Coordinates of C-alpha atoms in Angstrom, one line a residue:
Chain A
M1 CA 27.4 -11.0 -24.2
S2 CA 25.1 -13.9 -23.9
S3 CA 22.1 -14.1 -21.6
R4 CA 23.9 -16.6 -19.4
D5 CA 26.8 -14.2 -19.1
S6 CA 24.4 -11.4 -18.1
R7 CA 22.9 -13.5 -15.4
L8 CA 26.3 -14.4 -14.1
R9 CA 27.3 -10.8 -14.1
L10 CA 24.1 -10.0 -12.3
A11 CA 24.7 -12.6 -9.7
R12 CA 28.2 -11.4 -9.0
L13 CA 27.0 -7.8 -8.8
A14 CA 24.3 -8.8 -6.4
A15 CA 27.0 -10.5 -4.2
E16 CA 29.1 -7.3 -4.4
V17 CA 26.1 -5.2 -3.3
R18 CA 25.3 -7.7 -0.5
A19 CA 28.9 -7.3 0.7
E20 CA 28.7 -3.5 0.7
R21 CA 28.5 -1.9 4.1
V22 CA 25.3 -0.1 4.9
P23 CA 25.9 3.4 6.4
E24 CA 26.0 3.4 10.2
P25 CA 23.5 5.5 12.1
R26 CA 24.9 8.7 13.5
E27 CA 23.3 8.4 16.9
P28 CA 23.8 5.4 19.1
G29 CA 20.4 5.5 20.8
L30 CA 16.9 6.7 20.1
P31 CA 17.0 9.9 18.0
P32 CA 15.3 13.0 19.6
R33 CA 12.7 13.0 16.8
L34 CA 11.6 9.4 17.7
R35 CA 11.8 10.1 21.4
A36 CA 9.4 13.1 21.0
E37 CA 7.1 11.1 18.8
F38 CA 7.0 8.3 21.3
R39 CA 6.1 10.7 24.1
G40 CA 3.4 12.3 21.9
V41 CA 1.9 9.0 20.9
A42 CA 2.2 7.4 24.4
S43 CA 0.4 10.3 26.0
G44 CA -2.6 9.2 24.0
G45 CA -2.3 5.6 25.2
L46 CA -0.9 2.9 23.0
R47 CA -3.2 -0.1 22.9
S48 CA -3.0 -3.5 21.4
A49 CA -5.0 -4.7 18.4
P50 CA -8.5 -5.5 19.5
P51 CA -9.6 -9.2 19.5
S52 CA -12.4 -10.1 17.2
R53 CA -15.7 -9.2 18.6
P54 CA -17.4 -12.3 20.0
A55 CA -20.4 -13.6 18.2
A56 CA -22.6 -13.0 21.2
A57 CA -21.8 -9.3 21.2
R58 CA -22.7 -9.1 17.5
R59 CA -26.1 -10.5 18.3
W60 CA -26.8 -7.6 20.6
W61 CA -26.0 -4.9 18.0
P62 CA -29.6 -4.8 16.6
V63 CA -30.9 -4.5 20.1
F64 CA -28.6 -1.6 20.8
G65 CA -29.6 -0.1 17.5
L66 CA -33.3 -0.4 18.3
A67 CA -32.8 1.1 21.7
A68 CA -30.9 4.0 20.2
A69 CA -33.7 4.5 17.7
A70 CA -36.3 4.4 20.4
A71 CA -34.4 7.0 22.4
L72 CA -34.0 9.2 19.4
A73 CA -37.7 9.0 18.6
L74 CA -38.5 9.9 22.2
V75 CA -36.3 12.9 22.1
F76 CA -38.0 14.2 18.9
V77 CA -41.5 13.5 20.2
R78 CA -40.9 15.2 23.5
S79 CA -39.3 18.2 22.0
G80 CA -42.1 18.6 19.6
A81 CA -39.9 20.8 17.5
P82 CA -40.9 21.4 13.9
A83 CA -38.5 20.1 11.3
P84 CA -36.3 23.0 10.3
E85 CA -35.7 24.0 6.7
G86 CA -32.6 22.8 4.8
P87 CA -29.8 21.0 6.6
R88 CA -30.9 20.1 10.1
R89 CA -28.9 19.8 13.2
V90 CA -29.4 16.6 15.1
A91 CA -30.0 16.7 18.8
P92 CA -26.8 16.2 20.7
I93 CA -27.2 12.6 21.9
A94 CA -24.4 10.1 22.2
T95 CA -25.6 7.5 19.7
L96 CA -27.8 8.0 16.6
D97 CA -29.6 5.2 14.8
G98 CA -28.3 5.4 11.2
Q99 CA -31.4 3.7 9.9
A100 CA -33.6 6.4 11.3
L101 CA -31.5 9.2 9.8
D102 CA -32.8 11.2 6.9
L103 CA -30.6 11.6 4.0
G104 CA -28.8 14.9 3.9
V105 CA -29.2 15.7 7.5
L106 CA -26.2 17.4 8.9
I107 CA -24.8 15.7 12.0
V108 CA -22.8 18.0 14.1
A109 CA -20.4 16.8 16.9
E110 CA -19.8 20.0 18.9
D111 CA -18.2 19.4 22.2
R112 CA -18.2 15.7 22.2
A113 CA -18.1 12.8 19.8
R114 CA -21.2 11.6 18.0
H115 CA -21.7 7.9 17.2
V116 CA -23.9 6.7 14.4
E117 CA -25.0 3.0 14.3
H118 CA -26.3 1.3 11.2
A119 CA -27.2 -1.9 12.9
G120 CA -25.4 -4.9 11.5
R121 CA -23.8 -2.9 8.8
A122 CA -21.5 -0.2 10.1
S123 CA -20.9 2.4 12.8
W124 CA -19.1 5.6 12.5
Q125 CA -18.0 8.2 15.0
L126 CA -17.5 11.9 14.5
A127 CA -14.8 13.6 16.5
P128 CA -15.7 16.7 18.5
G129 CA -15.9 19.7 16.1
S130 CA -16.8 17.5 13.1
Q131 CA -19.7 17.5 10.8
A132 CA -21.0 14.9 8.3
R133 CA -24.1 13.8 6.6
L134 CA -25.5 10.5 5.3
V135 CA -25.9 11.1 1.5
S136 CA -27.2 7.8 0.4
A137 CA -28.1 4.3 1.6
T138 CA -29.1 2.5 -1.6
G139 CA -27.9 -0.7 -3.1
G140 CA -26.5 -2.0 0.1
V141 CA -24.0 0.9 0.1
L142 CA -23.9 3.6 2.8
R143 CA -22.4 6.9 1.7
V144 CA -21.3 9.5 4.2
S145 CA -20.1 12.9 3.3
L146 CA -17.5 14.3 5.8
E147 CA -17.9 18.1 5.8
Q148 CA -15.5 19.0 8.5
G149 CA -13.2 17.4 11.0
S150 CA -12.7 13.7 11.4
L151 CA -14.6 10.5 11.1
A152 CA -13.7 7.0 12.3
A153 CA -15.7 4.1 10.8
E154 CA -16.0 0.4 11.5
V155 CA -17.8 -1.7 8.9
E156 CA -19.2 -5.1 9.5
P157 CA -17.9 -7.8 7.1
S158 CA -20.3 -8.0 4.2
R159 CA -20.8 -9.8 0.8
Q160 CA -21.1 -6.3 -0.7
H161 CA -17.7 -5.4 -2.0
E162 CA -17.8 -1.8 -1.0
S163 CA -20.6 -1.4 1.6
F164 CA -19.4 1.9 3.1
V165 CA -18.0 4.9 1.4
V166 CA -16.8 8.2 2.9
Q167 CA -16.7 11.3 0.6
A168 CA -14.5 14.2 1.7
R169 CA -13.5 17.2 -0.4
G170 CA -13.3 15.4 -3.7
T171 CA -11.8 12.2 -2.2
E172 CA -13.7 9.0 -1.8
V173 CA -12.7 6.3 0.6
A174 CA -14.3 3.0 0.0
V175 CA -14.2 0.1 2.4
H176 CA -12.7 -3.2 1.6
G177 CA -12.3 -4.1 5.3
T178 CA -13.4 -2.9 8.7
H179 CA -11.8 0.1 10.4
F180 CA -10.4 3.4 9.2
I181 CA -10.3 7.1 10.0
V182 CA -10.8 10.0 7.6
S183 CA -9.8 13.5 8.6
L184 CA -10.1 16.8 6.8
I185 CA -6.9 18.8 7.5
G186 CA -6.9 22.1 5.6
E187 CA -7.1 21.1 1.9
R188 CA -5.9 17.6 2.6
V189 CA -7.9 14.5 3.4
H190 CA -6.0 12.2 5.7
V191 CA -6.9 8.6 5.7
A192 CA -5.6 6.1 8.3
V193 CA -6.5 2.4 8.2
T194 CA -6.4 0.4 11.4
R195 CA -7.8 -2.9 10.1
G196 CA -8.8 -4.2 6.7
Q197 CA -8.4 -2.3 3.5
V198 CA -9.9 0.8 1.9
Q199 CA -9.6 2.2 -1.5
V200 CA -9.1 6.0 -1.9
R201 CA -9.9 7.7 -5.2
P202 CA -11.4 10.8 -6.6
T203 CA -15.1 11.2 -6.0
L204 CA -17.0 10.5 -9.2
S205 CA -20.7 11.0 -9.5
G206 CA -22.8 8.3 -11.0
R207 CA -20.5 5.4 -10.4
A208 CA -22.0 2.3 -8.8
V209 CA -19.0 0.1 -8.8
L210 CA -15.3 0.2 -8.3
P211 CA -13.8 2.9 -10.5
V212 CA -10.6 2.2 -12.3
S213 CA -8.1 4.3 -10.3
G214 CA -7.2 4.9 -6.7
T215 CA -4.9 3.9 -3.9
L216 CA -5.3 0.9 -1.8
L217 CA -4.4 1.4 1.8
G218 CA -3.9 -1.6 4.1
P219 CA -3.7 -2.1 7.9
G220 CA -1.4 0.4 9.5
M221 CA -1.2 2.6 6.5
Q222 CA -1.9 6.4 6.5
A223 CA -1.7 8.8 3.6
D224 CA -2.8 12.3 2.6
F225 CA -5.0 12.9 -0.5
W226 CA -6.0 15.9 -2.5
A227 CA -9.2 15.2 -4.4
G228 CA -8.4 11.5 -4.3
S229 CA -4.8 12.0 -5.5
T230 CA -1.7 11.5 -3.4
E231 CA -0.2 14.5 -5.2
P232 CA -1.0 18.0 -3.8
P233 CA -2.4 20.4 -6.3
P234 CA 0.1 22.9 -7.8
P235 CA 0.1 26.3 -6.1
P236 CA -1.9 28.9 -8.0
P237 CA 0.3 31.2 -10.1
H238 CA 1.1 34.7 -8.8
T239 CA -0.6 34.4 -5.5
P240 CA 2.0 33.1 -3.2
A241 CA 0.9 35.2 -0.3
A242 CA -2.8 34.4 -0.7
A243 CA -2.5 30.7 -0.9
P244 CA -1.7 28.9 2.4
P245 CA 0.5 25.8 2.2
P246 CA -1.6 22.7 1.8
A247 CA -0.4 21.2 5.1
T248 CA -1.5 24.2 7.1
P249 CA -5.1 24.0 8.3
S250 CA -7.1 27.0 7.3
A251 CA -9.0 26.7 10.5
P252 CA -8.2 25.1 13.8
T253 CA -8.4 21.4 13.1
P254 CA -10.6 19.6 15.5
P255 CA -9.0 16.9 17.6
I256 CA -9.5 13.4 16.2
A257 CA -11.3 11.0 18.4
P258 CA -10.3 7.4 18.2
V259 CA -13.2 4.9 18.4
A260 CA -12.7 3.7 21.9
P261 CA -13.6 0.0 21.5
Q262 CA -11.2 -0.6 18.7
G263 CA -8.3 1.3 20.2
A264 CA -7.7 3.2 17.0
R265 CA -4.9 5.6 16.9
P266 CA -5.7 9.1 15.8
A267 CA -4.3 10.2 12.5
R268 CA -2.0 13.2 12.8
P269 CA -1.9 16.2 10.7
G270 CA 1.0 16.4 8.3
T271 CA 1.7 12.7 8.4
R272 CA 2.9 11.3 5.1
M273 CA 2.8 7.6 5.5
P274 CA 2.9 4.6 3.3
A275 CA 0.3 3.5 0.8
K276 CA 0.4 0.7 -1.6
P277 CA 1.4 2.2 -4.8
S278 CA -1.4 3.0 -7.3
A279 CA -0.9 2.0 -10.9
E280 CA -1.8 5.4 -12.0
P281 CA -0.3 7.2 -14.9
S282 CA 1.5 9.4 -12.4
A283 CA 4.3 6.7 -12.3
P284 CA 7.6 8.1 -13.5
A285 CA 8.2 8.2 -17.2
A286 CA 11.3 6.0 -16.8
S287 CA 9.2 3.2 -15.5
A288 CA 6.7 3.5 -18.3
A289 CA 9.5 3.4 -20.8
A290 CA 11.0 0.3 -19.3
A291 CA 7.7 -1.6 -18.9
P292 CA 6.4 -3.8 -21.6
P293 CA 3.4 -2.2 -23.4
A294 CA 0.9 -4.2 -21.4
L295 CA -2.4 -2.9 -20.1
P296 CA -2.2 -0.9 -16.9
R297 CA -2.3 -3.0 -13.8
P298 CA -5.2 -2.7 -11.3
L299 CA -4.8 -1.7 -7.7
A300 CA -6.3 -4.7 -6.0
T301 CA -5.9 -8.3 -6.8
G302 CA -7.2 -11.4 -5.2
A303 CA -10.5 -9.8 -4.2
A304 CA -13.6 -11.7 -4.7
S305 CA -15.4 -11.3 -8.0
A306 CA -17.5 -8.1 -7.9
A307 CA -19.6 -7.2 -10.8
G308 CA -21.9 -4.7 -9.0
D309 CA -25.3 -4.4 -10.5
A310 CA -24.2 -5.2 -14.0
P311 CA -26.4 -7.6 -15.9
A312 CA -25.0 -11.1 -15.7
A313 CA -25.1 -11.4 -19.5
S314 CA -22.9 -8.4 -20.0
V315 CA -20.4 -9.7 -17.5
E316 CA -20.4 -13.2 -19.0
Q317 CA -20.0 -11.8 -22.5
A318 CA -17.1 -9.6 -21.5
L319 CA -15.4 -12.5 -19.7
E320 CA -15.9 -14.8 -22.7
T321 CA -14.6 -12.2 -25.2
V322 CA -11.5 -11.5 -23.2
T323 CA -10.8 -15.1 -22.3
D324 CA -11.0 -16.0 -25.9
R325 CA -8.4 -13.4 -26.9
V326 CA -6.1 -14.4 -24.0
Q327 CA -6.4 -18.0 -25.0
H328 CA -5.5 -17.1 -28.6
C329 CA -2.5 -15.1 -27.5
F330 CA -1.4 -17.9 -25.2
R331 CA -1.4 -20.4 -28.0
E332 CA 0.3 -18.0 -30.3
Q333 CA 3.0 -16.7 -28.0
V334 CA 4.0 -19.7 -25.9
P335 CA 6.7 -21.6 -27.7
G336 CA 7.1 -25.4 -27.6
S337 CA 6.4 -28.5 -29.5
S338 CA 2.9 -29.3 -30.7
E339 CA 3.1 -32.6 -28.8
L340 CA 3.7 -31.0 -25.5
G341 CA 0.6 -29.5 -23.8
I342 CA 1.2 -26.5 -21.6
E343 CA -1.4 -25.2 -19.2
A344 CA -1.4 -22.1 -17.0
T345 CA -3.9 -20.8 -14.5
T346 CA -4.2 -17.1 -13.7
R347 CA -6.7 -14.7 -12.2
L348 CA -8.2 -12.3 -14.8
G349 CA -9.3 -8.9 -13.5
L350 CA -11.4 -6.9 -15.8
W351 CA -12.6 -3.3 -15.7
V352 CA -15.4 -2.3 -18.0
E353 CA -16.9 1.1 -18.6
P354 CA -20.7 1.6 -18.9
D355 CA -20.4 2.0 -22.7
G356 CA -18.6 -1.4 -22.9
E357 CA -15.1 -0.1 -23.3
L358 CA -12.5 -2.3 -21.6
L359 CA -10.3 -0.2 -19.3
R360 CA -8.1 -2.8 -17.8
A361 CA -7.2 -6.4 -17.9
D362 CA -4.9 -7.8 -15.3
F363 CA -3.4 -11.2 -14.7
D364 CA -2.2 -12.5 -11.3
P365 CA 0.2 -14.2 -11.6
P366 CA 1.3 -12.4 -14.7
L367 CA 1.5 -14.0 -18.0
A368 CA 4.7 -14.1 -20.1
P369 CA 5.4 -10.5 -21.4
G370 CA 4.9 -11.7 -25.0
V371 CA 1.4 -13.0 -24.1
E372 CA 0.5 -9.8 -22.2
R373 CA 1.7 -7.7 -25.1
C374 CA -0.4 -9.7 -27.5
V375 CA -3.4 -9.4 -25.2
A376 CA -2.9 -5.6 -24.9
S377 CA -3.0 -5.3 -28.7
Q378 CA -5.9 -7.7 -29.1
L379 CA -8.0 -5.9 -26.6
A380 CA -7.1 -2.3 -27.6
H381 CA -10.3 -1.8 -29.6
V382 CA -12.6 -4.4 -28.1
R383 CA -16.0 -3.3 -26.8
V384 CA -18.4 -5.5 -24.9
A385 CA -22.1 -5.1 -24.1
R386 CA -23.2 -1.9 -22.4
S387 CA -24.1 -2.0 -18.7
P388 CA -25.8 0.6 -16.5
A389 CA -22.8 1.6 -14.5
G390 CA -19.9 -0.4 -15.8
F391 CA -18.4 -3.1 -13.7
R392 CA -15.3 -4.8 -12.4
V393 CA -15.0 -8.6 -12.3
E394 CA -12.4 -11.2 -11.5
R395 CA -12.2 -14.8 -12.5
D396 CA -9.7 -17.6 -12.6
I397 CA -9.0 -18.7 -16.1
R398 CA -7.2 -21.8 -17.4
L399 CA -5.1 -21.4 -20.5
Q400 CA -4.0 -24.3 -22.7
R401 CA -1.6 -24.7 -25.6
Chain B
M1 CA 19.2 -24.2 17.3
E2 CA 18.7 -21.4 14.9
R3 CA 15.0 -21.9 15.1
A4 CA 15.1 -21.7 18.8
A5 CA 17.1 -18.5 18.7
A6 CA 14.7 -17.0 16.2
E7 CA 11.7 -17.9 18.4
G8 CA 13.5 -16.4 21.4
A9 CA 14.1 -13.2 19.5
A10 CA 10.5 -13.1 18.4
Q11 CA 9.3 -13.7 22.0
E12 CA 11.5 -10.8 23.2
D13 CA 10.1 -8.6 20.4
R14 CA 6.6 -9.4 21.6
E15 CA 7.5 -8.5 25.1
L16 CA 9.1 -5.2 24.0
V17 CA 6.0 -4.4 22.0
R18 CA 3.8 -5.1 25.0
R19 CA 5.9 -2.8 27.1
C20 CA 5.9 -0.1 24.4
R21 CA 2.1 -0.2 24.5
G22 CA 2.3 0.4 28.2
G23 CA 4.3 3.6 27.5
D24 CA 7.8 2.2 28.3
E25 CA 10.1 4.4 26.3
R26 CA 13.1 2.2 27.1
A27 CA 11.3 -0.7 25.5
F28 CA 10.8 1.3 22.4
E29 CA 14.4 2.4 22.4
R30 CA 15.5 -1.3 22.7
L31 CA 13.1 -2.2 19.9
F32 CA 14.6 0.5 17.7
V33 CA 18.2 -0.5 18.4
R34 CA 17.4 -4.2 17.8
H35 CA 15.9 -3.6 14.4
R36 CA 17.5 -0.4 13.2
G37 CA 20.2 -2.2 11.3
A38 CA 17.7 -4.4 9.4
V39 CA 15.5 -1.5 8.5
T40 CA 18.4 0.7 7.4
G41 CA 19.7 -2.2 5.2
L42 CA 16.3 -2.7 3.6
V43 CA 15.7 1.0 3.0
Y44 CA 19.2 1.5 1.6
R45 CA 18.9 -1.4 -0.8
M46 CA 15.5 -0.4 -2.0
L47 CA 16.6 3.2 -2.7
G48 CA 20.3 3.0 -3.2
P49 CA 22.6 5.6 -1.6
S50 CA 20.4 8.5 -0.4
P51 CA 20.9 11.5 1.8
E52 CA 17.5 10.8 3.2
L53 CA 18.3 7.4 4.5
E54 CA 18.4 8.2 8.2
D55 CA 15.2 10.2 8.0
L56 CA 13.4 7.4 6.2
V57 CA 14.5 4.9 8.8
Q58 CA 13.1 7.2 11.5
D59 CA 9.9 7.5 9.4
V60 CA 9.6 3.8 9.5
F61 CA 9.8 3.7 13.3
I62 CA 7.4 6.6 13.6
Q63 CA 4.9 4.6 11.5
V64 CA 5.6 1.6 13.7
L65 CA 4.7 3.7 16.7
R66 CA 1.5 5.0 15.2
S67 CA 0.4 1.6 14.0
L68 CA 1.5 -0.4 17.0
G69 CA -2.2 -0.7 17.9
S70 CA -2.8 -2.7 14.7
F71 CA 0.1 -5.2 15.3
R72 CA -1.3 -8.5 16.3
D73 CA 0.8 -10.4 18.9
E74 CA 0.5 -13.7 17.1
A75 CA 2.4 -12.2 14.1
R76 CA 6.2 -11.9 13.9
F77 CA 7.2 -8.4 14.7
S78 CA 10.1 -8.4 12.2
T79 CA 7.8 -9.5 9.4
W80 CA 5.4 -6.7 10.2
L81 CA 8.3 -4.2 10.5
Y82 CA 9.6 -5.2 7.0
R83 CA 6.2 -4.6 5.6
V84 CA 6.0 -1.2 7.2
A85 CA 9.5 -0.3 6.0
L86 CA 8.6 -1.4 2.4
N87 CA 5.5 0.7 2.5
V88 CA 7.4 3.8 3.8
V89 CA 10.0 3.4 1.0
L90 CA 7.4 3.0 -1.7
M91 CA 5.4 5.9 -0.5
H92 CA 8.6 8.0 -0.4
R93 CA 9.3 7.1 -4.0
R94 CA 5.8 8.0 -5.0
A95 CA 5.9 11.3 -3.2
S96 CA 9.3 12.3 -4.5
G97 CA 8.4 11.1 -8.0
R98 CA 11.9 9.8 -8.7
R99 CA 13.8 6.7 -9.2
P100 CA 17.1 5.9 -7.5
R101 CA 19.8 7.7 -9.3
L102 CA 23.5 7.1 -9.8
V103 CA 25.6 8.6 -7.1
E104 CA 27.7 11.5 -8.2
E105 CA 30.9 10.7 -10.0
E106 CA 33.7 10.2 -7.5
Q107 CA 37.3 10.7 -7.8
A108 CA 39.7 7.9 -6.7
A109 CA 41.5 8.8 -3.5
P110 CA 45.3 8.8 -3.9
A111 CA 46.8 5.4 -3.4
V112 CA 48.4 5.0 -0.1
D113 CA 51.7 3.0 0.0
G114 CA 50.9 1.3 -3.2
A115 CA 47.6 0.0 -1.9
P116 CA 45.6 -1.1 -5.0
S117 CA 42.3 -0.6 -3.2
A118 CA 41.7 3.1 -4.0
H119 CA 40.9 2.7 -7.6
E120 CA 39.2 -0.6 -7.1
A121 CA 37.0 0.9 -4.4
L122 CA 36.0 3.6 -6.8
E123 CA 35.2 1.1 -9.5
T124 CA 33.2 -1.0 -7.0
R125 CA 31.2 2.1 -6.0
R126 CA 30.5 2.8 -9.7
R127 CA 29.3 -0.7 -10.3
V128 CA 27.2 -0.7 -7.3
A129 CA 25.7 2.7 -8.3
A130 CA 25.0 1.2 -11.8
F131 CA 23.3 -1.7 -10.1
Y132 CA 21.0 0.5 -8.1
A133 CA 20.1 2.4 -11.2
L134 CA 19.1 -0.9 -12.8
L135 CA 17.1 -1.9 -9.7
G136 CA 15.3 1.5 -9.9
R137 CA 14.0 0.5 -13.4
L138 CA 12.2 -2.5 -11.9
S139 CA 8.6 -2.1 -10.9
D140 CA 8.0 -1.7 -7.2
K141 CA 6.7 -5.2 -6.7
K142 CA 9.5 -6.9 -8.5
R143 CA 12.2 -4.7 -6.9
A144 CA 10.8 -5.4 -3.4
V145 CA 10.9 -9.2 -4.0
Y146 CA 14.3 -9.1 -5.6
V147 CA 15.9 -7.0 -2.8
L148 CA 14.3 -9.1 -0.1
H149 CA 15.5 -12.3 -1.7
E150 CA 18.8 -11.5 -3.4
L151 CA 20.2 -8.8 -1.1
E152 CA 18.5 -9.5 2.2
G153 CA 18.5 -13.3 1.9
L154 CA 14.9 -13.9 2.9
T155 CA 13.1 -17.0 1.7
P156 CA 10.2 -16.7 -0.8
A157 CA 7.8 -18.0 2.0
R158 CA 8.9 -15.2 4.3
I159 CA 8.7 -12.6 1.5
G160 CA 5.2 -13.8 0.8
E161 CA 4.3 -13.0 4.4
I162 CA 5.8 -9.6 4.1
V163 CA 4.3 -8.5 0.8
Q164 CA 1.2 -10.5 1.5
A165 CA 1.3 -12.5 -1.7
P166 CA 1.4 -16.3 -2.4
V167 CA 4.8 -17.9 -2.6
L168 CA 4.1 -18.7 -6.3
T169 CA 3.5 -15.0 -7.0
V170 CA 6.8 -14.2 -5.2
R171 CA 8.7 -16.7 -7.3
T172 CA 7.1 -15.3 -10.5
R173 CA 8.1 -11.8 -9.6
L174 CA 11.6 -12.9 -8.7
F175 CA 11.9 -14.7 -12.0
Y176 CA 10.8 -11.7 -14.1
A177 CA 13.0 -9.3 -12.0
R178 CA 16.1 -11.4 -12.7
R179 CA 15.3 -11.7 -16.3
E180 CA 14.6 -8.0 -16.8
L181 CA 17.8 -7.1 -15.1
A182 CA 19.8 -9.6 -17.1
D183 CA 18.2 -8.4 -20.3
W184 CA 19.0 -4.8 -19.5
I185 CA 22.6 -5.7 -19.0
E186 CA 22.7 -7.6 -22.2
E187 CA 21.1 -4.8 -24.2
D188 CA 23.5 -2.1 -23.0
P189 CA 27.1 -2.9 -24.0
A190 CA 28.5 0.1 -22.1
L191 CA 26.8 -1.0 -18.9
A192 CA 27.9 -4.6 -19.5
A193 CA 31.5 -3.4 -20.0
Q194 CA 31.3 -1.3 -16.8
L195 CA 30.0 -4.2 -14.8
S196 CA 32.7 -6.5 -16.3
E197 CA 35.7 -4.2 -15.8
A198 CA 36.8 -5.2 -12.4
A199 CA 35.2 -8.7 -12.5
E200 CA 37.3 -9.9 -15.4
P201 CA 40.8 -10.3 -13.9
G202 CA 41.1 -13.6 -12.2
E203 CA 37.4 -14.4 -12.4
E204 CA 36.5 -17.9 -13.6
Q205 CA 34.6 -17.9 -16.8
P206 CA 31.7 -20.2 -17.3

């Protein structure tokens, strides 16, 4: 059978499938499950997406932040309380100035939500019964550790690729956008994104830039994670009675408070909702067998170039090395007459480890499979200059033959 | 004319969404009934025959409910709904860790009054099942684009809005999806024969 025959067969088959009748629903109206869900959600108030905050309002944020800082300072001065040892509990006031917070201080929202403002950068709100602490604020990145309950964050647009990160029980949620909620539910970490994008991945110490694996969640997406993975851990052997099911909270889960001005919907325990698929090796074996032996694909494409704190020379050297190899493969693999020039433009995404090992190279739009196979083999043993924390970078490249 | 009708439908969707947000259960029911067929079709064609079809369709609308706050009125509801449905399907596939499978072997029902359709219907079902098995071998991105274009009949521009990718990327994925499917058919003589069986009689050859 020729390739043309195969395509004709495929087209006929597609027409046959199009003509196939899709199963009819059993119930004519709204199924009881949806009806119950609607009543549950509606009781919390369904709201529309918030309009962008006007520029005038943004200008007042620093003023609010300063006022909150002043109020906080006043509370501490008046109370005259000595600083306690170890993790401290912050006085129960409505809004805290994030810039005045000491690293490692435990912030406890007991009977009502606590709001933390990092003026001009981000704000986050702890639901009642939740606890969190600010663990670092260096390099333009705020890192918050959620110890218990639920946290809703809104992050101001920034040139920093990931300016806000929430760590929770082995899972790390890094901001690519503006508004999301992280909740600890039993062993699970539930992440719901209202606006923008976040990347969820295992918490790895010592990383300064985007790690190589994770799951990208976009607006309206929710998902459960266990130590950064969407797969729950296997149950421990021989202890069926001792191990509670992962979806069952071990303690009463605190209610999740939406951030009022954004109209965020609370995430719900047990929800298993969509996430953009990760390109992790957890993909079924059948798919791996069918795919050409190209390098793994990254999770996010089209993002602005982000090389973190890596030295510019390392980044440039890596890009040059890889671009040369790609160009070589393009010339070698793209057929055609020598008189006819062929040009292609693609966006190269590159992931480099601190020791200079290339972890991934991705092309959007993809190159011809033959070219990608060639690139994969060419880059298999390439190392570039070391950098303090590794980096990720993207660049448009033009290939010519 | 068609454009005016589509705009009218979009306007009605927006009104229903507005009423949903106000807690109007009947508006949600109307929204569900209006779009249930499209969602069912998309889920069915992304996964193939599945006993979980109806549950997944409900999952889509549950996700719609929970995310209604993030839906922006200037967007087309059906585009947003397709995106939600695709995400639910992909998440389901990831969670279940499986690809669509061939449906179980079926026996042809006895022919009634010499009707030739019983055996043919069985053959058709087998071919369709083989097709879904092939679709399951495509990557998620390519399958989504292929299904939306070839089976749902959406334009690349509309698909670009749904999968949030440039039209050029959509066309590239579509090209590779078609080529991979055709290659797999070509590489597997048994499959090619199975796909050819009922198509041969009376079919015009190129």
